[in-house]
PDB file of C-alpha atoms and ligand atoms in Angstrom:
ATOM      1  CA  MET A   1      19.432  36.728 -14.531  1.00 74.00           C
ATOM      2  CA  SER A   2      17.433  38.898 -12.136  1.00 91.00           C
ATOM      3  CA  LEU A   3      15.587  37.280  -9.241  1.00 95.00           C
ATOM      4  CA  PRO A   4      11.796  37.746  -8.754  1.00 95.00           C
ATOM      5  CA  GLN A   5      12.196  40.054  -5.733  1.00 97.00           C
ATOM      6  CA  GLN A   6      15.468  41.703  -6.767  1.00 96.00           C
ATOM      7  CA  ASN A   7      15.825  45.253  -5.363  1.00 96.00           C
ATOM      8  CA  ARG A   8      12.671  44.877  -3.268  1.00 98.00           C
ATOM      9  CA  VAL A   9      12.562  45.473   0.481  1.00 98.00           C
ATOM     10  CA  ALA A  10      10.507  43.156   2.700  1.00 98.00           C
ATOM     11  CA  LEU A  11       9.695  43.378   6.412  1.00 99.00           C
ATOM     12  CA  VAL A  12       8.876  40.047   8.075  1.00 99.00           C
ATOM     13  CA  THR A  13       7.600  40.025  11.662  1.00 99.00           C
ATOM     14  CA  GLY A  14       8.167  36.894  13.720  1.00 98.00           C
ATOM     15  CA  ALA A  15      11.187  36.024  11.551  1.00 99.00           C
ATOM     16  CA  SER A  16      13.071  34.224  14.338  1.00 98.00           C
ATOM     17  CA  ARG A  17      11.373  30.845  13.872  1.00 98.00           C
ATOM     18  CA  GLY A  18       8.463  28.936  12.330  1.00 98.00           C
ATOM     19  CA  ILE A  19       6.545  30.360   9.400  1.00 99.00           C
ATOM     20  CA  GLY A  20       8.167  33.806   9.564  1.00 99.00           C
ATOM     21  CA  ARG A  21      11.668  32.356   9.365  1.00 98.00           C
ATOM     22  CA  ALA A  22      10.745  30.229   6.347  1.00 98.00           C
ATOM     23  CA  LEU A  23       9.235  33.292   4.630  1.00 98.00           C
ATOM     24  CA  ALA A  24      12.276  35.449   5.408  1.00 98.00           C
ATOM     25  CA  LEU A  25      14.568  32.821   3.857  1.00 98.00           C
ATOM     26  CA  ALA A  26      12.319  32.446   0.805  1.00 98.00           C
ATOM     27  CA  LEU A  27      12.184  36.217   0.235  1.00 98.00           C
ATOM     28  CA  ALA A  28      15.958  36.519   0.584  1.00 98.00           C
ATOM     29  CA  ALA A  29      16.439  33.636  -1.862  1.00 98.00           C
ATOM     30  CA  GLN A  30      14.272  35.566  -4.323  1.00 98.00           C
ATOM     31  CA  GLY A  31      16.556  38.585  -3.996  1.00 98.00           C
ATOM     32  CA  ALA A  32      14.649  40.763  -1.503  1.00 98.00           C
ATOM     33  CA  HIS A  33      16.448  42.673   1.238  1.00 98.00           C
ATOM     34  CA  VAL A  34      14.777  41.221   4.347  1.00 98.00           C
ATOM     35  CA  ILE A  35      14.100  43.307   7.423  1.00 99.00           C
ATOM     36  CA  ALA A  36      13.693  40.588  10.047  1.00 99.00           C
ATOM     37  CA  LEU A  37      11.838  41.471  13.250  1.00 99.00           C
ATOM     38  CA  ALA A  38      11.420  39.380  16.413  1.00 99.00           C
ATOM     39  CA  ARG A  39      12.428  39.530  20.070  1.00 98.00           C
ATOM     40  CA  THR A  40      15.078  36.772  20.067  1.00 98.00           C
ATOM     41  CA  GLN A  41      18.305  38.366  18.917  1.00 98.00           C
ATOM     42  CA  GLY A  42      20.306  35.103  18.757  1.00 98.00           C
ATOM     43  CA  ALA A  43      17.751  33.493  16.457  1.00 98.00           C
ATOM     44  CA  LEU A  44      17.738  36.585  14.226  1.00 98.00           C
ATOM     45  CA  GLU A  45      21.541  36.412  14.012  1.00 98.00           C
ATOM     46  CA  GLU A  46      21.349  32.763  12.954  1.00 98.00           C
ATOM     47  CA  LEU A  47      18.810  33.733  10.287  1.00 98.00           C
ATOM     48  CA  ASP A  48      21.129  36.520   9.116  1.00 98.00           C
ATOM     49  CA  ASP A  49      24.036  34.029   8.844  1.00 98.00           C
ATOM     50  CA  GLU A  50      21.903  31.685   6.770  1.00 98.00           C
ATOM     51  CA  ILE A  51      20.705  34.472   4.469  1.00 98.00           C
ATOM     52  CA  ARG A  52      24.257  35.741   3.934  1.00 98.00           C
ATOM     53  CA  ARG A  53      25.590  32.210   3.278  1.00 97.00           C
ATOM     54  CA  THR A  54      23.283  32.047   0.274  1.00 93.00           C
ATOM     55  CA  GLY A  55      24.223  35.508  -0.990  1.00 96.00           C
ATOM     56  CA  GLY A  56      21.193  37.386   0.398  1.00 98.00           C
ATOM     57  CA  GLU A  57      20.930  40.493   2.567  1.00 97.00           C
ATOM     58  CA  ALA A  58      19.102  41.206   5.799  1.00 98.00           C
ATOM     59  CA  THR A  59      18.668  43.898   8.402  1.00 98.00           C
ATOM     60  CA  LEU A  60      17.809  42.704  11.896  1.00 98.00           C
ATOM     61  CA  VAL A  61      15.253  44.425  14.114  1.00 98.00           C
ATOM     62  CA  PRO A  62      15.283  42.860  17.601  1.00 98.00           C
ATOM     63  CA  CYS A  63      12.083  44.326  18.946  1.00 97.00           C
ATOM     64  CA  ASP A  64       8.984  43.485  20.956  1.00 98.00           C
ATOM     65  CA  LEU A  65       5.900  44.266  18.860  1.00 98.00           C
ATOM     66  CA  ARG A  66       4.210  45.518  22.019  1.00 98.00           C
ATOM     67  CA  ASP A  67       6.658  48.440  21.964  1.00 98.00           C
ATOM     68  CA  PHE A  68       4.380  50.475  19.722  1.00 98.00           C
ATOM     69  CA  ASP A  69       6.635  53.551  19.689  1.00 98.00           C
ATOM     70  CA  ALA A  70       9.413  51.333  18.300  1.00 98.00           C
ATOM     71  CA  LEU A  71       7.103  50.471  15.398  1.00 98.00           C
ATOM     72  CA  ASP A  72       6.762  54.181  14.628  1.00 98.00           C
ATOM     73  CA  ARG A  73      10.544  54.525  14.744  1.00 98.00           C
ATOM     74  CA  LEU A  74      10.885  51.522  12.424  1.00 98.00           C
ATOM     75  CA  GLY A  75       8.730  53.274   9.802  1.00 98.00           C
ATOM     76  CA  ALA A  76      10.911  56.370  10.064  1.00 98.00           C
ATOM     77  CA  ALA A  77      14.104  54.294   9.728  1.00 98.00           C
ATOM     78  CA  ILE A  78      12.808  52.447   6.652  1.00 98.00           C
ATOM     79  CA  HIS A  79      11.832  55.784   5.128  1.00 98.00           C
ATOM     80  CA  GLU A  80      15.266  57.201   5.753  1.00 98.00           C
ATOM     81  CA  ARG A  81      17.083  54.259   4.169  1.00 98.00           C
ATOM     82  CA  TRP A  82      14.801  53.081   1.357  1.00 98.00           C
ATOM     83  CA  HIS A  83      11.948  55.630   1.012  1.00 98.00           C
ATOM     84  CA  ARG A  84       9.568  52.728   0.441  1.00 98.00           C
ATOM     85  CA  LEU A  85       8.589  49.254   1.624  1.00 98.00           C
ATOM     86  CA  ASP A  86       7.676  46.697  -1.047  1.00 98.00           C
ATOM     87  CA  ILE A  87       6.469  43.840   1.151  1.00 98.00           C
ATOM     88  CA  LEU A  88       5.093  43.579   4.683  1.00 98.00           C
ATOM     89  CA  ILE A  89       4.610  40.080   6.066  1.00 98.00           C
ATOM     90  CA  ALA A  90       2.704  40.550   9.314  1.00 99.00           C
ATOM     91  CA  ASN A  91       3.269  37.064  10.626  1.00 98.00           C
ATOM     92  CA  ALA A  92       4.222  37.274  14.323  1.00 99.00           C
ATOM     93  CA  GLY A  93       1.556  36.015  16.661  1.00 98.00           C
ATOM     94  CA  ILE A  94       0.988  34.418  20.036  1.00 98.00           C
ATOM     95  CA  LEU A  95      -1.470  31.700  20.975  1.00 97.00           C
ATOM     96  CA  GLY A  96      -2.099  32.289  24.658  1.00 95.00           C
ATOM     97  CA  PRO A  97      -3.823  29.710  26.805  1.00 93.00           C
ATOM     98  CA  ILE A  98      -6.423  27.412  25.283  1.00 93.00           C
ATOM     99  CA  THR A  99      -9.125  27.707  27.893  1.00 92.00           C
ATOM    100  CA  PRO A 100     -12.773  28.671  28.365  1.00 94.00           C
ATOM    101  CA  ILE A 101     -13.184  32.360  27.557  1.00 93.00           C
ATOM    102  CA  THR A 102     -14.329  32.945  31.148  1.00 95.00           C
ATOM    103  CA  HIS A 103     -10.947  31.656  32.403  1.00 95.00           C
ATOM    104  CA  ALA A 104      -8.722  33.890  30.248  1.00 94.00           C
ATOM    105  CA  THR A 105      -6.866  36.369  32.419  1.00 96.00           C
ATOM    106  CA  PRO A 106      -6.981  40.114  31.702  1.00 96.00           C
ATOM    107  CA  LYS A 107      -3.188  40.043  31.178  1.00 97.00           C
ATOM    108  CA  SER A 108      -3.209  37.202  28.630  1.00 96.00           C
ATOM    109  CA  PHE A 109      -6.233  38.671  26.827  1.00 97.00           C
ATOM    110  CA  ALA A 110      -4.514  42.071  26.541  1.00 98.00           C
ATOM    111  CA  ASP A 111      -1.191  40.541  25.414  1.00 98.00           C
ATOM    112  CA  ILE A 112      -2.831  38.508  22.667  1.00 98.00           C
ATOM    113  CA  LEU A 113      -4.795  41.481  21.364  1.00 98.00           C
ATOM    114  CA  ASP A 114      -1.661  43.680  21.552  1.00 98.00           C
ATOM    115  CA  VAL A 115       0.572  41.308  19.566  1.00 98.00           C
ATOM    116  CA  ASN A 116      -1.955  39.831  17.141  1.00 98.00           C
ATOM    117  CA  VAL A 117      -4.055  42.928  16.420  1.00 98.00           C
ATOM    118  CA  THR A 118      -2.884  46.285  17.786  1.00 98.00           C
ATOM    119  CA  ALA A 119       0.752  45.823  16.705  1.00 99.00           C
ATOM    120  CA  ASN A 120      -0.446  45.062  13.173  1.00 99.00           C
ATOM    121  CA  TRP A 121      -2.588  48.190  13.171  1.00 99.00           C
ATOM    122  CA  ARG A 122       0.416  50.179  14.418  1.00 98.00           C
ATOM    123  CA  LEU A 123       2.535  48.667  11.629  1.00 99.00           C
ATOM    124  CA  ILE A 124      -0.069  49.646   9.033  1.00 98.00           C
ATOM    125  CA  ARG A 125      -0.170  53.140  10.488  1.00 98.00           C
ATOM    126  CA  SER A 126       3.614  53.435  10.498  1.00 98.00           C
ATOM    127  CA  LEU A 127       4.260  51.812   7.099  1.00 98.00           C
ATOM    128  CA  ASP A 128       1.262  52.841   4.986  1.00 98.00           C
ATOM    129  CA  MET A 129       2.970  55.649   3.049  1.00 98.00           C
ATOM    130  CA  LEU A 130       6.028  53.448   2.460  1.00 98.00           C
ATOM    131  CA  LEU A 131       3.908  50.580   1.080  1.00 98.00           C
ATOM    132  CA  ARG A 132       2.048  52.997  -1.185  1.00 98.00           C
ATOM    133  CA  ALA A 133       5.389  54.412  -2.361  1.00 98.00           C
ATOM    134  CA  SER A 134       6.320  50.989  -3.783  1.00 98.00           C
ATOM    135  CA  ASN A 135       5.377  50.353  -7.397  1.00 97.00           C
ATOM    136  CA  ALA A 136       3.916  46.994  -6.281  1.00 98.00           C
ATOM    137  CA  GLY A 137       3.365  47.076  -2.508  1.00 98.00           C
ATOM    138  CA  ARG A 138       2.198  43.845  -0.921  1.00 98.00           C
ATOM    139  CA  ALA A 139       0.901  43.395   2.648  1.00 98.00           C
ATOM    140  CA  ILE A 140       0.276  39.850   3.858  1.00 98.00           C
ATOM    141  CA  PHE A 141      -1.372  39.143   7.215  1.00 98.00           C
ATOM    142  CA  ILE A 142      -1.097  35.641   8.660  1.00 98.00           C
ATOM    143  CA  SER A 143      -4.425  34.641  10.151  1.00 98.00           C
ATOM    144  CA  SER A 144      -5.855  31.289  11.220  1.00 97.00           C
ATOM    145  CA  GLY A 145      -8.796  29.064  10.435  1.00 95.00           C
ATOM    146  CA  VAL A 146     -10.013  29.514  14.017  1.00 93.00           C
ATOM    147  CA  ALA A 147     -11.061  33.061  13.116  1.00 93.00           C
ATOM    148  CA  HIS A 148     -14.055  31.365  11.454  1.00 89.00           C
ATOM    149  CA  ARG A 149     -14.723  28.364  13.691  1.00 82.00           C
ATOM    150  CA  ALA A 150     -16.220  29.230  17.092  1.00 73.00           C
ATOM    151  CA  ILE A 151     -18.363  26.084  17.149  1.00 70.00           C
ATOM    152  CA  VAL A 152     -15.827  23.451  16.121  1.00 70.00           C
ATOM    153  CA  LYS A 153     -12.998  25.176  18.001  1.00 75.00           C
ATOM    154  CA  PRO A 154     -14.282  26.333  21.375  1.00 85.00           C
ATOM    155  CA  PHE A 155     -11.637  27.226  23.995  1.00 90.00           C
ATOM    156  CA  TRP A 156      -9.352  29.012  21.497  1.00 89.00           C
ATOM    157  CA  GLY A 157     -11.031  32.222  22.782  1.00 89.00           C
ATOM    158  CA  PRO A 158      -8.684  35.233  22.820  1.00 94.00           C
ATOM    159  CA  TYR A 159      -6.555  33.854  19.954  1.00 96.00           C
ATOM    160  CA  ALA A 160      -9.611  33.236  17.745  1.00 95.00           C
ATOM    161  CA  ILE A 161     -11.025  36.660  18.635  1.00 95.00           C
ATOM    162  CA  SER A 162      -7.690  38.277  17.749  1.00 97.00           C
ATOM    163  CA  LYS A 163      -7.538  36.563  14.362  1.00 97.00           C
ATOM    164  CA  SER A 164     -11.128  37.631  13.536  1.00 96.00           C
ATOM    165  CA  ALA A 165     -10.138  41.189  14.377  1.00 98.00           C
ATOM    166  CA  LEU A 166      -6.953  40.872  12.323  1.00 98.00           C
ATOM    167  CA  GLU A 167      -9.011  39.762   9.330  1.00 98.00           C
ATOM    168  CA  MET A 168     -11.286  42.806   9.589  1.00 97.00           C
ATOM    169  CA  LEU A 169      -8.240  45.038  10.018  1.00 98.00           C
ATOM    170  CA  ALA A 170      -6.653  43.690   6.832  1.00 98.00           C
ATOM    171  CA  ARG A 171      -9.911  43.784   4.878  1.00 98.00           C
ATOM    172  CA  THR A 172     -10.534  47.372   5.954  1.00 98.00           C
ATOM    173  CA  TYR A 173      -7.030  48.331   4.850  1.00 98.00           C
ATOM    174  CA  ALA A 174      -7.535  46.489   1.548  1.00 98.00           C
ATOM    175  CA  ALA A 175     -10.813  48.304   0.899  1.00 97.00           C
ATOM    176  CA  GLU A 176      -9.309  51.691   1.712  1.00 97.00           C
ATOM    177  CA  THR A 177      -6.297  51.221  -0.568  1.00 98.00           C
ATOM    178  CA  ALA A 178      -7.840  49.237  -3.452  1.00 96.00           C
ATOM    179  CA  THR A 179      -8.602  52.058  -5.858  1.00 92.00           C
ATOM    180  CA  VAL A 180      -6.010  54.604  -4.806  1.00 89.00           C
ATOM    181  CA  SER A 181      -2.742  52.646  -4.802  1.00 90.00           C
ATOM    182  CA  ASN A 182      -0.916  49.656  -6.283  1.00 95.00           C
ATOM    183  CA  LEU A 183      -0.999  48.003  -2.853  1.00 98.00           C
ATOM    184  CA  LYS A 184      -2.493  44.517  -2.591  1.00 98.00           C
ATOM    185  CA  VAL A 185      -3.464  43.265   0.872  1.00 98.00           C
ATOM    186  CA  MET A 186      -3.949  39.542   1.464  1.00 98.00           C
ATOM    187  CA  LEU A 187      -4.778  37.307   4.406  1.00 98.00           C
ATOM    188  CA  VAL A 188      -3.421  33.777   4.731  1.00 98.00           C
ATOM    189  CA  ASN A 189      -4.770  30.763   6.585  1.00 97.00           C
ATOM    190  CA  PRO A 190      -1.724  28.490   6.910  1.00 98.00           C
ATOM    191  CA  GLY A 191      -3.614  25.516   8.361  1.00 97.00           C
ATOM    192  CA  PRO A 192      -1.691  23.274  10.765  1.00 97.00           C
ATOM    193  CA  LEU A 193       2.084  23.557  10.246  1.00 98.00           C
ATOM    194  CA  ARG A 194       4.979  22.050  12.194  1.00 98.00           C
ATOM    195  CA  THR A 195       6.023  24.962  14.434  1.00 98.00           C
ATOM    196  CA  ASP A 196       6.428  25.742  18.128  1.00 98.00           C
ATOM    197  CA  MET A 197       3.000  27.392  18.213  1.00 97.00           C
ATOM    198  CA  ARG A 198       1.284  24.315  16.813  1.00 97.00           C
ATOM    199  CA  ALA A 199       3.114  22.087  19.330  1.00 97.00           C
ATOM    200  CA  GLN A 200       1.909  24.379  22.117  1.00 96.00           C
ATOM    201  CA  ALA A 201      -1.678  24.167  20.833  1.00 94.00           C
ATOM    202  CA  MET A 202      -1.723  20.411  20.195  1.00 94.00           C
ATOM    203  CA  PRO A 203       0.951  18.817  22.412  1.00 94.00           C
ATOM    204  CA  GLY A 204      -0.236  15.244  21.822  1.00 94.00           C
ATOM    205  CA  GLU A 205      -0.205  15.466  18.027  1.00 95.00           C
ATOM    206  CA  ASP A 206       2.282  13.493  15.922  1.00 96.00           C
ATOM    207  CA  LYS A 207       4.161  16.439  14.444  1.00 96.00           C
ATOM    208  CA  LEU A 208       5.550  14.310  11.635  1.00 96.00           C
ATOM    209  CA  THR A 209       2.031  14.341  10.135  1.00 96.00           C
ATOM    210  CA  LEU A 210       2.208  18.141   9.734  1.00 98.00           C
ATOM    211  CA  LYS A 211       3.502  20.086   6.769  1.00 98.00           C
ATOM    212  CA  LEU A 212       6.614  22.190   7.269  1.00 98.00           C
ATOM    213  CA  PRO A 213       6.601  26.013   7.124  1.00 98.00           C
ATOM    214  CA  GLU A 214       8.920  25.716   4.093  1.00 98.00           C
ATOM    215  CA  GLU A 215       6.021  24.130   2.167  1.00 98.00           C
ATOM    216  CA  ILE A 216       3.793  27.210   2.421  1.00 98.00           C
ATOM    217  CA  ALA A 217       6.601  29.625   1.506  1.00 98.00           C
ATOM    218  CA  PRO A 218       6.382  29.263  -2.316  1.00 98.00           C
ATOM    219  CA  LYS A 219       2.627  29.937  -2.141  1.00 98.00           C
ATOM    220  CA  ILE A 220       3.101  33.092  -0.091  1.00 98.00           C
ATOM    221  CA  MET A 221       5.858  34.161  -2.497  1.00 98.00           C
ATOM    222  CA  MET A 222       3.143  34.227  -5.184  1.00 98.00           C
ATOM    223  CA  LEU A 223       1.121  36.703  -3.092  1.00 98.00           C
ATOM    224  CA  CYS A 224       4.249  38.879  -2.732  1.00 98.00           C
ATOM    225  CA  ALA A 225       4.975  38.970  -6.464  1.00 98.00           C
ATOM    226  CA  PRO A 226       4.501  42.240  -8.369  1.00 97.00           C
ATOM    227  CA  SER A 227       2.192  40.279 -10.717  1.00 97.00           C
ATOM    228  CA  TRP A 228      -0.283  39.375  -7.904  1.00 98.00           C
ATOM    229  CA  LYS A 229      -3.691  40.989  -8.658  1.00 97.00           C
ATOM    230  CA  GLU A 230      -6.125  40.182  -5.809  1.00 97.00           C
ATOM    231  CA  THR A 231      -6.676  42.296  -2.710  1.00 98.00           C
ATOM    232  CA  GLY A 232      -8.833  41.857   0.409  1.00 97.00           C
ATOM    233  CA  GLN A 233      -9.060  38.059  -0.002  1.00 97.00           C
ATOM    234  CA  LEU A 234      -7.930  35.070   2.052  1.00 97.00           C
ATOM    235  CA  TYR A 235      -5.471  32.530   0.688  1.00 98.00           C
ATOM    236  CA  ASP A 236      -6.295  29.148   2.262  1.00 97.00           C
ATOM    237  CA  PHE A 237      -3.214  26.905   2.191  1.00 98.00           C
ATOM    238  CA  PRO A 238      -4.971  23.619   3.152  1.00 97.00           C
ATOM    239  CA  THR A 239      -7.195  23.854   0.046  1.00 97.00           C
ATOM    240  CA  ASP A 240      -4.790  25.977  -2.037  1.00 98.00           C
ATOM    241  CA  ARG A 241      -7.630  28.406  -2.869  1.00 97.00           C
ATOM    242  CA  VAL A 242      -8.207  32.137  -2.724  1.00 97.00           C
ATOM    243  CA  LEU A 243     -11.458  32.700  -0.807  1.00 96.00           C
ATOM    244  CA  SER A 244     -13.710  35.754  -0.844  1.00 93.00           C
ATOM    245  CA  PHE A 245     -15.470  36.887   2.311  1.00 86.00           C
ATOM    246  CA  ARG A 246     -19.253  36.601   2.452  1.00 81.00           C
ATOM    247  CA  GLY A 247     -21.628  37.790   5.114  1.00 77.00           C
ATOM    248  CA  PRO A 248     -24.902  39.602   5.524  1.00 80.00           C
ATOM    249  CA  GLU A 249     -25.125  42.633   3.208  1.00 69.00           C
TER     250      GLU A 249
HETATM  251  P1  NAP B 301       5.892  30.421  16.287  1.00 59.44           P
HETATM  252  O1  NAP B 301       6.772  29.349  15.790  1.00 59.44           O
HETATM  253  O2  NAP B 301       5.471  30.458  17.707  1.00 59.44           O
HETATM  254  O3  NAP B 301       6.595  31.822  15.920  1.00 59.44           O
HETATM  255  C1  NAP B 301       6.017  33.028  16.322  1.00 59.44           C
HETATM  256  C2  NAP B 301       6.911  34.175  15.900  1.00 59.44           C
HETATM  257  O4  NAP B 301       6.339  35.409  16.393  1.00 59.44           O
HETATM  258  C3  NAP B 301       8.311  34.063  16.486  1.00 59.44           C
HETATM  259  O5  NAP B 301       9.250  34.468  15.519  1.00 59.44           O
HETATM  260  C4  NAP B 301       8.277  35.049  17.645  1.00 59.44           C
HETATM  261  O6  NAP B 301       9.567  35.583  17.840  1.00 59.44           O
HETATM  262  C5  NAP B 301       7.332  36.131  17.102  1.00 59.44           C
HETATM  263  N1  NAP B 301       6.733  36.897  18.192  1.00 59.44           N
HETATM  264  C6  NAP B 301       5.868  36.469  19.141  1.00 59.44           C
HETATM  265  N2  NAP B 301       5.589  37.457  20.013  1.00 59.44           N
HETATM  266  C7  NAP B 301       6.293  38.551  19.601  1.00 59.44           C
HETATM  267  C8  NAP B 301       6.442  39.871  20.096  1.00 59.44           C
HETATM  268  N3  NAP B 301       5.811  40.291  21.192  1.00 59.44           N
HETATM  269  N4  NAP B 301       7.251  40.727  19.424  1.00 59.44           N
HETATM  270  C9  NAP B 301       7.911  40.319  18.313  1.00 59.44           C
HETATM  271  N5  NAP B 301       7.812  39.069  17.797  1.00 59.44           N
HETATM  272  C10 NAP B 301       7.020  38.196  18.441  1.00 59.44           C
HETATM  273  O7  NAP B 301       4.546  30.503  15.438  1.00 59.44           O
HETATM  274  P2  NAP B 301       4.157  30.082  13.954  1.00 59.44           P
HETATM  275  O8  NAP B 301       3.418  28.830  14.023  1.00 59.44           O
HETATM  276  O9  NAP B 301       5.312  30.243  13.035  1.00 59.44           O
HETATM  277  O10 NAP B 301       3.074  31.213  13.676  1.00 59.44           O
HETATM  278  C11 NAP B 301       3.250  32.281  12.763  1.00 59.44           C
HETATM  279  C12 NAP B 301       1.869  32.857  12.449  1.00 59.44           C
HETATM  280  O11 NAP B 301       1.062  31.845  11.847  1.00 59.44           O
HETATM  281  C13 NAP B 301       1.113  33.329  13.683  1.00 59.44           C
HETATM  282  O12 NAP B 301       0.437  34.534  13.412  1.00 59.44           O
HETATM  283  C14 NAP B 301       0.120  32.202  13.929  1.00 59.44           C
HETATM  284  O13 NAP B 301      -1.024  32.671  14.604  1.00 59.44           O
HETATM  285  C15 NAP B 301      -0.173  31.746  12.517  1.00 59.44           C
HETATM  286  N6  NAP B 301      -0.685  30.370  12.398  1.00 59.44           N
HETATM  287  C16 NAP B 301       0.114  29.308  12.644  1.00 59.44           C
HETATM  288  C17 NAP B 301      -0.395  28.019  12.485  1.00 59.44           C
HETATM  289  C18 NAP B 301       0.458  26.789  12.709  1.00 59.44           C
HETATM  290  O14 NAP B 301      -0.064  25.682  12.648  1.00 59.44           O
HETATM  291  N7  NAP B 301       1.728  26.913  12.957  1.00 59.44           N
HETATM  292  C19 NAP B 301      -1.719  27.828  12.107  1.00 59.44           C
HETATM  293  C20 NAP B 301      -2.522  28.934  11.882  1.00 59.44           C
HETATM  294  C21 NAP B 301      -1.981  30.217  12.019  1.00 59.44           C
HETATM  295  P3  NAP B 301      10.241  35.876  19.268  1.00 59.44           P
HETATM  296  O15 NAP B 301       9.706  34.897  20.260  1.00 59.44           O
HETATM  297  O16 NAP B 301      11.695  35.744  18.965  1.00 59.44           O
HETATM  298  O17 NAP B 301       9.853  37.293  19.561  1.00 59.44           O
END
């Protein structure tokens, strides 16, 4: 019996832990060849062991997303080996300090924008032709509810700004590819999940009250499926709904 993602190639950024790791394992379990990117080589090797134990396949890319030239080289390497990319999960992100926007340092502001926004633009730029070459290309960008909540979430400044920018990046890409390719581009709001980033953001929280990254994985697998039809929308995990964007015309 063939698996849902059999013979498909998926790149997952931030695959070393948290949500990205859970998605990498879920994709491998569905038969995809997973290209797993993160900085921590040891954690990637552990992921690789786990994928292989269950009969899956992975290629490891130990890389800092701020090395933009490396992202160009990654596109070239994927082209050489597979001539296409079926799934991009742009998941890696950093939180930075939770602080008044006037207190953010130039270095932390630049780092957050580099990892959460510019690297994703560089990935789109490097991988666009490969995603279009797939018969059912899927690009998923992991955002956050704070992209929409300046009033109820003050002090999440640079992170919230970066996720707003990420959403416009993904929506722009969706609009530009909608009628000329089979590519579907989706955003995801995971809501609070039990990961290192959430613990950093909310150190006093009882983490046992939070859902695990493994719980969102089957939902994101639906967005990765060749049968998925929507593009340029936001999947909201806390309400399990696909939301359209609305604003002034
Ligand atoms: P996490 O546990 O902190 O994991 C972040 C991942 O990103 C790690 O694999 C990390 O790997 C990778 N990463 C960070 N900086 C990188 C860099 N410069 N180059 C390459 N990889 C880098 O976070 P998470 O909670 O799973 O978050 C995943 C995504 O979900 C993020 O975009 C986050 O904003 C979003 N999100 C999370 C929550 C939540 O409650 N957890 C809520 C809303 C949105 P290395 O350190 O090994 O490089």
